[in-house]
GROMACS .gro file of C-alpha atoms in nm:
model
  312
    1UNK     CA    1   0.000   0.000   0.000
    2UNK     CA    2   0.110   0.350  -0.078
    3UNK     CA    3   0.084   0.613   0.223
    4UNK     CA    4   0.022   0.945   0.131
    5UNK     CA    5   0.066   1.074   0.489
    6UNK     CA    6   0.317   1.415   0.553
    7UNK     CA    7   0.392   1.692   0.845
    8UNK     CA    8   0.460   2.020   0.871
    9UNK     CA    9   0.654   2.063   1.148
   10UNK     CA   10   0.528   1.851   1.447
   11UNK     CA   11   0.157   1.839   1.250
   12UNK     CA   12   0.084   1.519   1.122
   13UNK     CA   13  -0.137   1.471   0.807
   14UNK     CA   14  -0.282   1.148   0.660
   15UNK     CA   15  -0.272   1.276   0.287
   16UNK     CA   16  -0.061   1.541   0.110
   17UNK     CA   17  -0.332   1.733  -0.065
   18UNK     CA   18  -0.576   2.010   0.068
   19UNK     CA   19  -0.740   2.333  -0.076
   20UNK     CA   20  -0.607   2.655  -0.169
   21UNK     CA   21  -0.733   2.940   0.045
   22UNK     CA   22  -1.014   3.127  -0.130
   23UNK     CA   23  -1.118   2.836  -0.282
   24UNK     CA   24  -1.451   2.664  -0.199
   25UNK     CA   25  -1.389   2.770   0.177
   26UNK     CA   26  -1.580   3.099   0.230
   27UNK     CA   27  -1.853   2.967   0.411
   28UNK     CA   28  -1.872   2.740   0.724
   29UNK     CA   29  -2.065   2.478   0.503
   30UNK     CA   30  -1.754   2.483   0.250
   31UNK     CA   31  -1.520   2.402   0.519
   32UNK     CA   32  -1.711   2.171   0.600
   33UNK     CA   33  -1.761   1.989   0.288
   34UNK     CA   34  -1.341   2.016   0.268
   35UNK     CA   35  -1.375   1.859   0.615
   36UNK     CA   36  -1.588   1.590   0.519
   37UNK     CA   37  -1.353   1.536   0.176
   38UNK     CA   38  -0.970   1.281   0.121
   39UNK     CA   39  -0.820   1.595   0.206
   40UNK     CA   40  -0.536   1.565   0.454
   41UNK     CA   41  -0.648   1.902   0.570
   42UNK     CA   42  -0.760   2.254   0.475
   43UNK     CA   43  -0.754   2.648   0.508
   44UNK     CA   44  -0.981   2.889   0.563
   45UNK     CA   45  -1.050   3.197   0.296
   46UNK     CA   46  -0.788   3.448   0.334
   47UNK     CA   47  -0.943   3.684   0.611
   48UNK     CA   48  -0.942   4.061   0.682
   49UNK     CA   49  -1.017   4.229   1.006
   50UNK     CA   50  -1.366   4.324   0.850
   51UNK     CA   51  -1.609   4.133   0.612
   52UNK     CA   52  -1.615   4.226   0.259
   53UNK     CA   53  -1.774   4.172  -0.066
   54UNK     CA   54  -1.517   4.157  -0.282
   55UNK     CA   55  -1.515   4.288  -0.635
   56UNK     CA   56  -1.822   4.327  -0.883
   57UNK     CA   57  -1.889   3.997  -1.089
   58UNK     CA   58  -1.819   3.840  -1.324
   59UNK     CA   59  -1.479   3.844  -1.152
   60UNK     CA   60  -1.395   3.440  -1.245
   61UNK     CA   61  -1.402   3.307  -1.574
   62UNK     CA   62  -1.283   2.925  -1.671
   63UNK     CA   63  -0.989   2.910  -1.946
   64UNK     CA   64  -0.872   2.649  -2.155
   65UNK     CA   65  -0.635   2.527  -1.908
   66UNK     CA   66  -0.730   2.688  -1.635
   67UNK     CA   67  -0.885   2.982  -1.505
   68UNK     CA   68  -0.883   3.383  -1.437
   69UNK     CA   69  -0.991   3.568  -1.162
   70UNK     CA   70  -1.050   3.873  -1.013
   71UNK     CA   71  -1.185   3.792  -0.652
   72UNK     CA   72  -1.083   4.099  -0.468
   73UNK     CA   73  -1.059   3.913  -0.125
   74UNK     CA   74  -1.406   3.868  -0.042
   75UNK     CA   75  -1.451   3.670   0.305
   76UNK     CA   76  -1.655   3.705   0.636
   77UNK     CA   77  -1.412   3.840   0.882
   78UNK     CA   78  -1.181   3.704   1.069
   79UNK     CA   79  -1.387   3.649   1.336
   80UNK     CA   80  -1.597   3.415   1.118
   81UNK     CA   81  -1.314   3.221   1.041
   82UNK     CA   82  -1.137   3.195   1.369
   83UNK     CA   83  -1.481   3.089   1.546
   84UNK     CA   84  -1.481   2.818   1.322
   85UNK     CA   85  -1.138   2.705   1.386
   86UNK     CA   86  -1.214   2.685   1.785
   87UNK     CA   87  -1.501   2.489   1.694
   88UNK     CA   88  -1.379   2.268   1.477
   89UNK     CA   89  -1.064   2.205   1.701
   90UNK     CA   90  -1.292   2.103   1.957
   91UNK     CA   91  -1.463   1.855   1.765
   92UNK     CA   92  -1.186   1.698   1.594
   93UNK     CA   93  -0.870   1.742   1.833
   94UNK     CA   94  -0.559   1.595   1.678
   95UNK     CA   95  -0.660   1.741   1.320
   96UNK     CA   96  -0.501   2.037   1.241
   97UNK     CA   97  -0.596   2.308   0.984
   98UNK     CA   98  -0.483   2.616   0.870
   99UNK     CA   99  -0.615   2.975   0.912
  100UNK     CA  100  -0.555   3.198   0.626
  101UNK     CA  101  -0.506   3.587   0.718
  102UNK     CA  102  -0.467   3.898   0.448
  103UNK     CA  103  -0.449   4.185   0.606
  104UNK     CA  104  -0.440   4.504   0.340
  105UNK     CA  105  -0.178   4.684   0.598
  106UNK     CA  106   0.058   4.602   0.814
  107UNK     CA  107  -0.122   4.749   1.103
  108UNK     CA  108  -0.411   4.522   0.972
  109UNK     CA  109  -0.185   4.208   0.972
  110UNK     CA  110  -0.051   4.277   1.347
  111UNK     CA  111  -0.390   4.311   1.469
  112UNK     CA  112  -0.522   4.001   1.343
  113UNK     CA  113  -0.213   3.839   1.440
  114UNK     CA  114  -0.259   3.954   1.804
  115UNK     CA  115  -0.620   3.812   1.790
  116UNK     CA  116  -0.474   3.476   1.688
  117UNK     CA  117  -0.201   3.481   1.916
  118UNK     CA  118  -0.447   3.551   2.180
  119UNK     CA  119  -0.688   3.262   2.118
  120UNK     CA  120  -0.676   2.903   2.186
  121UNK     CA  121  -0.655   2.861   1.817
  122UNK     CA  122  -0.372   2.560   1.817
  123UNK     CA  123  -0.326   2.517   1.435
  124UNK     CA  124  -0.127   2.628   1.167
  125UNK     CA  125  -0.149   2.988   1.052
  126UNK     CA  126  -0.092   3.161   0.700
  127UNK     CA  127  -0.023   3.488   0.665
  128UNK     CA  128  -0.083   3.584   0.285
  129UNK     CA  129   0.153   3.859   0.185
  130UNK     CA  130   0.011   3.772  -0.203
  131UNK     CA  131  -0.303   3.890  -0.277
  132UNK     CA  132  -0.267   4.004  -0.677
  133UNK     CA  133  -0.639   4.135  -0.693
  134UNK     CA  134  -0.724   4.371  -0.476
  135UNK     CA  135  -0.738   4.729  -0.653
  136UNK     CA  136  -0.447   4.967  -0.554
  137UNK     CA  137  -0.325   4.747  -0.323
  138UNK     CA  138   0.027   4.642  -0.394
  139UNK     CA  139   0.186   4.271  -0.292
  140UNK     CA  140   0.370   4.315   0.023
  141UNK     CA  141   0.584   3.981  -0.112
  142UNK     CA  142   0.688   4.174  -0.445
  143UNK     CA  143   0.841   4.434  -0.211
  144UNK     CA  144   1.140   4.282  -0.002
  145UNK     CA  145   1.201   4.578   0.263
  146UNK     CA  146   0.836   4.572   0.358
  147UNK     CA  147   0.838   4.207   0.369
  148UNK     CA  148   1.087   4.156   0.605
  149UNK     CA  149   0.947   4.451   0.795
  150UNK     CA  150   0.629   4.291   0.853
  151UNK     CA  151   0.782   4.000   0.962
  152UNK     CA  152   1.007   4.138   1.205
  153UNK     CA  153   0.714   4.332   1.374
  154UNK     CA  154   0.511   4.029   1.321
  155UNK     CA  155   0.726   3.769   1.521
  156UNK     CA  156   0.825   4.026   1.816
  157UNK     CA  157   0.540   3.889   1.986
  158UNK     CA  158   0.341   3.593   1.752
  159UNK     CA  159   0.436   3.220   1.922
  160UNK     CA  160   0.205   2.991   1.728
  161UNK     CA  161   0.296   2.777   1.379
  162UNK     CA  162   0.317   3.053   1.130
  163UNK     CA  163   0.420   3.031   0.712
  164UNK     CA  164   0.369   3.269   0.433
  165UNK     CA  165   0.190   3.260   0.119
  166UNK     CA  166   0.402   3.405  -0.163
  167UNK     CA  167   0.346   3.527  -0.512
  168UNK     CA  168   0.521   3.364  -0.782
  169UNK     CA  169   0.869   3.495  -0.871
  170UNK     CA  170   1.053   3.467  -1.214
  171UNK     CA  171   1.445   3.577  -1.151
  172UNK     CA  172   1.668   3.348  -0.953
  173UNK     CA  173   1.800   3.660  -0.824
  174UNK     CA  174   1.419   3.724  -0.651
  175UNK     CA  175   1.456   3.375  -0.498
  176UNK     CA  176   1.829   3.405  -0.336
  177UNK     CA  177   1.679   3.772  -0.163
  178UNK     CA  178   1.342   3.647  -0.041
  179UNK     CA  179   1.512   3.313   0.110
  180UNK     CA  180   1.743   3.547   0.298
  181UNK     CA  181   1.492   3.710   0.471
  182UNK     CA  182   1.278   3.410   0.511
  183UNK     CA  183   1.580   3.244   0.638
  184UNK     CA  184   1.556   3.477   0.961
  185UNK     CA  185   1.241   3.432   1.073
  186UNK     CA  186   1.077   3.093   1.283
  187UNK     CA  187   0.877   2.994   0.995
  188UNK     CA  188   0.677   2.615   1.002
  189UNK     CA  189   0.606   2.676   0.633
  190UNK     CA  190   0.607   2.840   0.271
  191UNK     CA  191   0.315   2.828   0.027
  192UNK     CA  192   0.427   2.884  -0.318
  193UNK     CA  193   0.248   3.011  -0.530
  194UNK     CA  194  -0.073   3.233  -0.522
  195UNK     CA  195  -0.152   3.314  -0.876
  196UNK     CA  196  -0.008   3.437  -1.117
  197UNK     CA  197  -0.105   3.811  -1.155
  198UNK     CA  198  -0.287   4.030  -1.378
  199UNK     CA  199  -0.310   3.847  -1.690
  200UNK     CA  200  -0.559   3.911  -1.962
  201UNK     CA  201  -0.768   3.719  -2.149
  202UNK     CA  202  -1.040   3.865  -2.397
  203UNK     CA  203  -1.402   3.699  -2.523
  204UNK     CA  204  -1.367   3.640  -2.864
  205UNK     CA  205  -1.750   3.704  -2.948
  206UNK     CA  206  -1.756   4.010  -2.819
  207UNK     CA  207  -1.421   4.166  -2.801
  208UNK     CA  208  -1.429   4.186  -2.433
  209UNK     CA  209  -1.222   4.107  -2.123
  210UNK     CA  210  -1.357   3.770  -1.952
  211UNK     CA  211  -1.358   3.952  -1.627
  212UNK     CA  212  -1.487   4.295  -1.476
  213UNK     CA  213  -1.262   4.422  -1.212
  214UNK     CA  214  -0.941   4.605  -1.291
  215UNK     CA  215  -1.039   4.640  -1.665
  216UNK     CA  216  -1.002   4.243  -1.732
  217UNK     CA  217  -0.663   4.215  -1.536
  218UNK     CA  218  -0.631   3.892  -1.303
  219UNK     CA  219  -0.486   3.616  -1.170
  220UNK     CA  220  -0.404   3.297  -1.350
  221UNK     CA  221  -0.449   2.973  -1.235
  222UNK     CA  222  -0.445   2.608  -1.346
  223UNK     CA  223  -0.237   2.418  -1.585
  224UNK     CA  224  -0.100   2.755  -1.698
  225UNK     CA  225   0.054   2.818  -1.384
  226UNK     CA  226   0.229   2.451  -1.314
  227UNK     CA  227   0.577   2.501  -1.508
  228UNK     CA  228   0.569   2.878  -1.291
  229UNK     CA  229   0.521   2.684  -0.930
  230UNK     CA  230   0.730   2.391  -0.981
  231UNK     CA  231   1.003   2.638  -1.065
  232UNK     CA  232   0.953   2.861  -0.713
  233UNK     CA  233   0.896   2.538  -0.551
  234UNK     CA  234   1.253   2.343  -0.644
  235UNK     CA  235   1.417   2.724  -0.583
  236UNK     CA  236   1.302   2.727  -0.243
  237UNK     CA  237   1.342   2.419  -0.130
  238UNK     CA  238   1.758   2.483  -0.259
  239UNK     CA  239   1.779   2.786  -0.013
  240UNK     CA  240   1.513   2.774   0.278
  241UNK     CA  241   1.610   2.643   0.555
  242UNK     CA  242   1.530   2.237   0.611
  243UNK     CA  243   1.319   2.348   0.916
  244UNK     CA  244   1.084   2.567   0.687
  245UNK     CA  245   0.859   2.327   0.468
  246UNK     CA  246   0.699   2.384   0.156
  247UNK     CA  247   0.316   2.400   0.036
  248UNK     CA  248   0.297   2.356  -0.338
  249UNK     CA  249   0.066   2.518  -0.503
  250UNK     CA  250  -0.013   2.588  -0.887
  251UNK     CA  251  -0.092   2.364  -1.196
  252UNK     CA  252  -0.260   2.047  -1.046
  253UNK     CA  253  -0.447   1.872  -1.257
  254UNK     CA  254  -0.402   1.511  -1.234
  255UNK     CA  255  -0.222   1.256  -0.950
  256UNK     CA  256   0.135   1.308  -1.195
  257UNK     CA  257   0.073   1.676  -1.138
  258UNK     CA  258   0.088   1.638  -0.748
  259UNK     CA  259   0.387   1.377  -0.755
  260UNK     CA  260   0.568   1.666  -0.954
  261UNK     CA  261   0.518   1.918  -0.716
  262UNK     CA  262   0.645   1.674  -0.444
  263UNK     CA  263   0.954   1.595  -0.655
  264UNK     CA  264   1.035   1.948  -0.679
  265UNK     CA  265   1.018   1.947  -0.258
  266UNK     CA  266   0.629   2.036  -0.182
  267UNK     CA  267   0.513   1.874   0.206
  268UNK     CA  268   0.162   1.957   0.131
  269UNK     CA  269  -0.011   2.018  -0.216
  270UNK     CA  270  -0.279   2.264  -0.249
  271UNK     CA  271  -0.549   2.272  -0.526
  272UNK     CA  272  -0.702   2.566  -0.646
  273UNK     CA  273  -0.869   2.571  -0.969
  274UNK     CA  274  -0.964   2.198  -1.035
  275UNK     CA  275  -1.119   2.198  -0.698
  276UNK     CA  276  -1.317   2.467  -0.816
  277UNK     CA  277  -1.414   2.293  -1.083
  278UNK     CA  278  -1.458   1.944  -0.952
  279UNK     CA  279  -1.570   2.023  -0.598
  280UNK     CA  280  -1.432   1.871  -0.314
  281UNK     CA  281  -1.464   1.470  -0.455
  282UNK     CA  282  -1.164   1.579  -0.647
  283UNK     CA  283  -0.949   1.488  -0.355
  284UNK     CA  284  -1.058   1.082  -0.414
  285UNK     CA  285  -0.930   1.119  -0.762
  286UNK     CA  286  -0.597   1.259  -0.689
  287UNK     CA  287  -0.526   1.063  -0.433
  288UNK     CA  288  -0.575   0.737  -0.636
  289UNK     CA  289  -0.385   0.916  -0.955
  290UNK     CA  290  -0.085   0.981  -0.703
  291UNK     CA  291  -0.069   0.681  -0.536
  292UNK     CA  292  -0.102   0.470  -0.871
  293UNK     CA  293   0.224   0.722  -0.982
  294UNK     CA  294   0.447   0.606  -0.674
  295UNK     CA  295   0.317   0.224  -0.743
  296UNK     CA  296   0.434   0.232  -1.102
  297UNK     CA  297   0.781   0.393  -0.946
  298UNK     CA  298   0.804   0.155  -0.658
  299UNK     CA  299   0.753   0.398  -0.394
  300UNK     CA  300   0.549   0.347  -0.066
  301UNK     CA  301   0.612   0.707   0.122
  302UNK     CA  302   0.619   1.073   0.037
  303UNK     CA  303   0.992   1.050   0.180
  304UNK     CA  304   1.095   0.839  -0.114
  305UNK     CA  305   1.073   1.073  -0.358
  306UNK     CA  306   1.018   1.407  -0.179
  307UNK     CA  307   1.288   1.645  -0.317
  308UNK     CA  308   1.436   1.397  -0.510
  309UNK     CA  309   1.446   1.562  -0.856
  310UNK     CA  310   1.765   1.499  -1.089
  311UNK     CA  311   1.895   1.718  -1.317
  312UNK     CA  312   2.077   1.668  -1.646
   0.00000   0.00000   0.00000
């Protein structure tokens, strides 16, 4: 039998793949329906201090291999979120999940972390520094100084399992600065990568951009994006240090997908699009298309092949 099980850190998991945050998980019945999935776990929406709607639809659109989107961080608050946590802990004590957190400032981010830090919340926490589609808001993980800044402030006084969420990054020069800083900080975890921002794609009937927000600009997701997060996913598992884990995130289509992403150095895999797609069975099919990948390679564990990936 193949065993799909993985960690982060001291948390145990009993399959490698879960949901990407914003992803069928606004509501307490999606988390529950990711609950109730082969997940090994799952994360909450991305939350803000306060609720909001979001940006004016249509703000998703399917491609032909994969998606765009335009979301603009809707969710229900933090408080929504975090109540759910606590209750769900309670229930189910020994399964771990992750809460998601965007603030849109730093002062925003601190606040919600001292909110977390003061609950009983005993999970894994994301902060999301990589949010590509909210308008006039800037990623703080595009700019390094501020990133590091928010960090330092951040972990002056934050004690529970913390990672980041990080955009997608496309010079090897980019990866060598952002492991630095990551490097100095008592990360559990790195989740690479959100989307790939502000592309463009146009309906050819009518000459117009798939998507309303931000004039048709938004992130890309799916197949698209799989060479991209493979690429930031092998880059920083090279420089991070071996105590900081990775998330993979980007491209997953199929079991091979998943086993690619684990290759490369990925702990956990996280499924945006297809989920979206598929709903939350999709996590039986993967599961069986990975598992039938490490039988036709030999492989029983995750730790066989986990960061394994030759080069020419």
């Amino acid at each position: 039998m193949t065993d799909l099980q993985t960690s982060i850190g001291d948390f145990q998991f009993d399959n490698v793949f879960m949901n990407a945050s914003g992803v069928r998980c606004y509501t307490e019945e999606d988390l529950d329906a990711l609950a109730q999935s082969d997940a090994g776990t799952f994360v909450t929406k991305s939350a803000t201090q306060a609720k909001r709607l979001g940006n004016p639809s249509p703000r998703y659109a399917r491609l032909e291999l994969g998606s765009i989107n335009s979301m603009g961080l809707p969710n229900e608050g933090l408080d929504y979120y975090l109540n759910y946590a606590l209750k769900f802990q309670e229930k189910h004590p020994g399964q771990w999940i992750f809460l998601s957190v965007a603030g849109l400032t730093m002062e925003e981010n601190l606040a919600m972390a001292h909110t977390i830090e003061d609950s009983d919340f005993n999970g894994l926490v994301e902060f999301n520094l990589s949010c590509p589609n909210v308008p006039g808001k800037p990623q703080t993980g595009y700019d390094f100084d501020r990133t590091k800044e928010v960090l330092t402030n951040l972990f002056t006084f934050f004690t529970k399992p913390a990672g980041v969420k990080l955009p997608p990054y496309f010079d090897l020069a980019q990866f060598d600065q952002m492991a630095a800083i990551l490097n100095q900080f008592p990360l559990q975890f790195v989740n690479s990568i959100n989307s790939l921002g502000n592309g463009l794609m146009i309906d050819p009937e009518t000459d117009t951009a798939l998507i309303k927000p931000k004039g048709g600009f938004g992130g890309i997701g799916g197949a698209y994006a799989k060479p991209i997060a493979l690429a930031n996913v092998r880059a920083f598992s090279q420089r991070l240090d071996p105590k900081i884990q990775l998330i993979g995130t980007g491209g997953v289509t199929n079991g091979r997908d998943a086993y690619d992403l684990i290759l490369a150095g990925a702990s956990l895999v996280q499924v945006g699009t297809l989920l979206q797609e598929e709903r939350p069975a999709v996590f039986t099919r993967l599961s069986r298309e990975l598992q039938a990948v490490m039988q036709t390679k030999g492989y029983t564990n995750l730790s066989d092949f986990k960061g394994q990936l030759k080069t020419q």
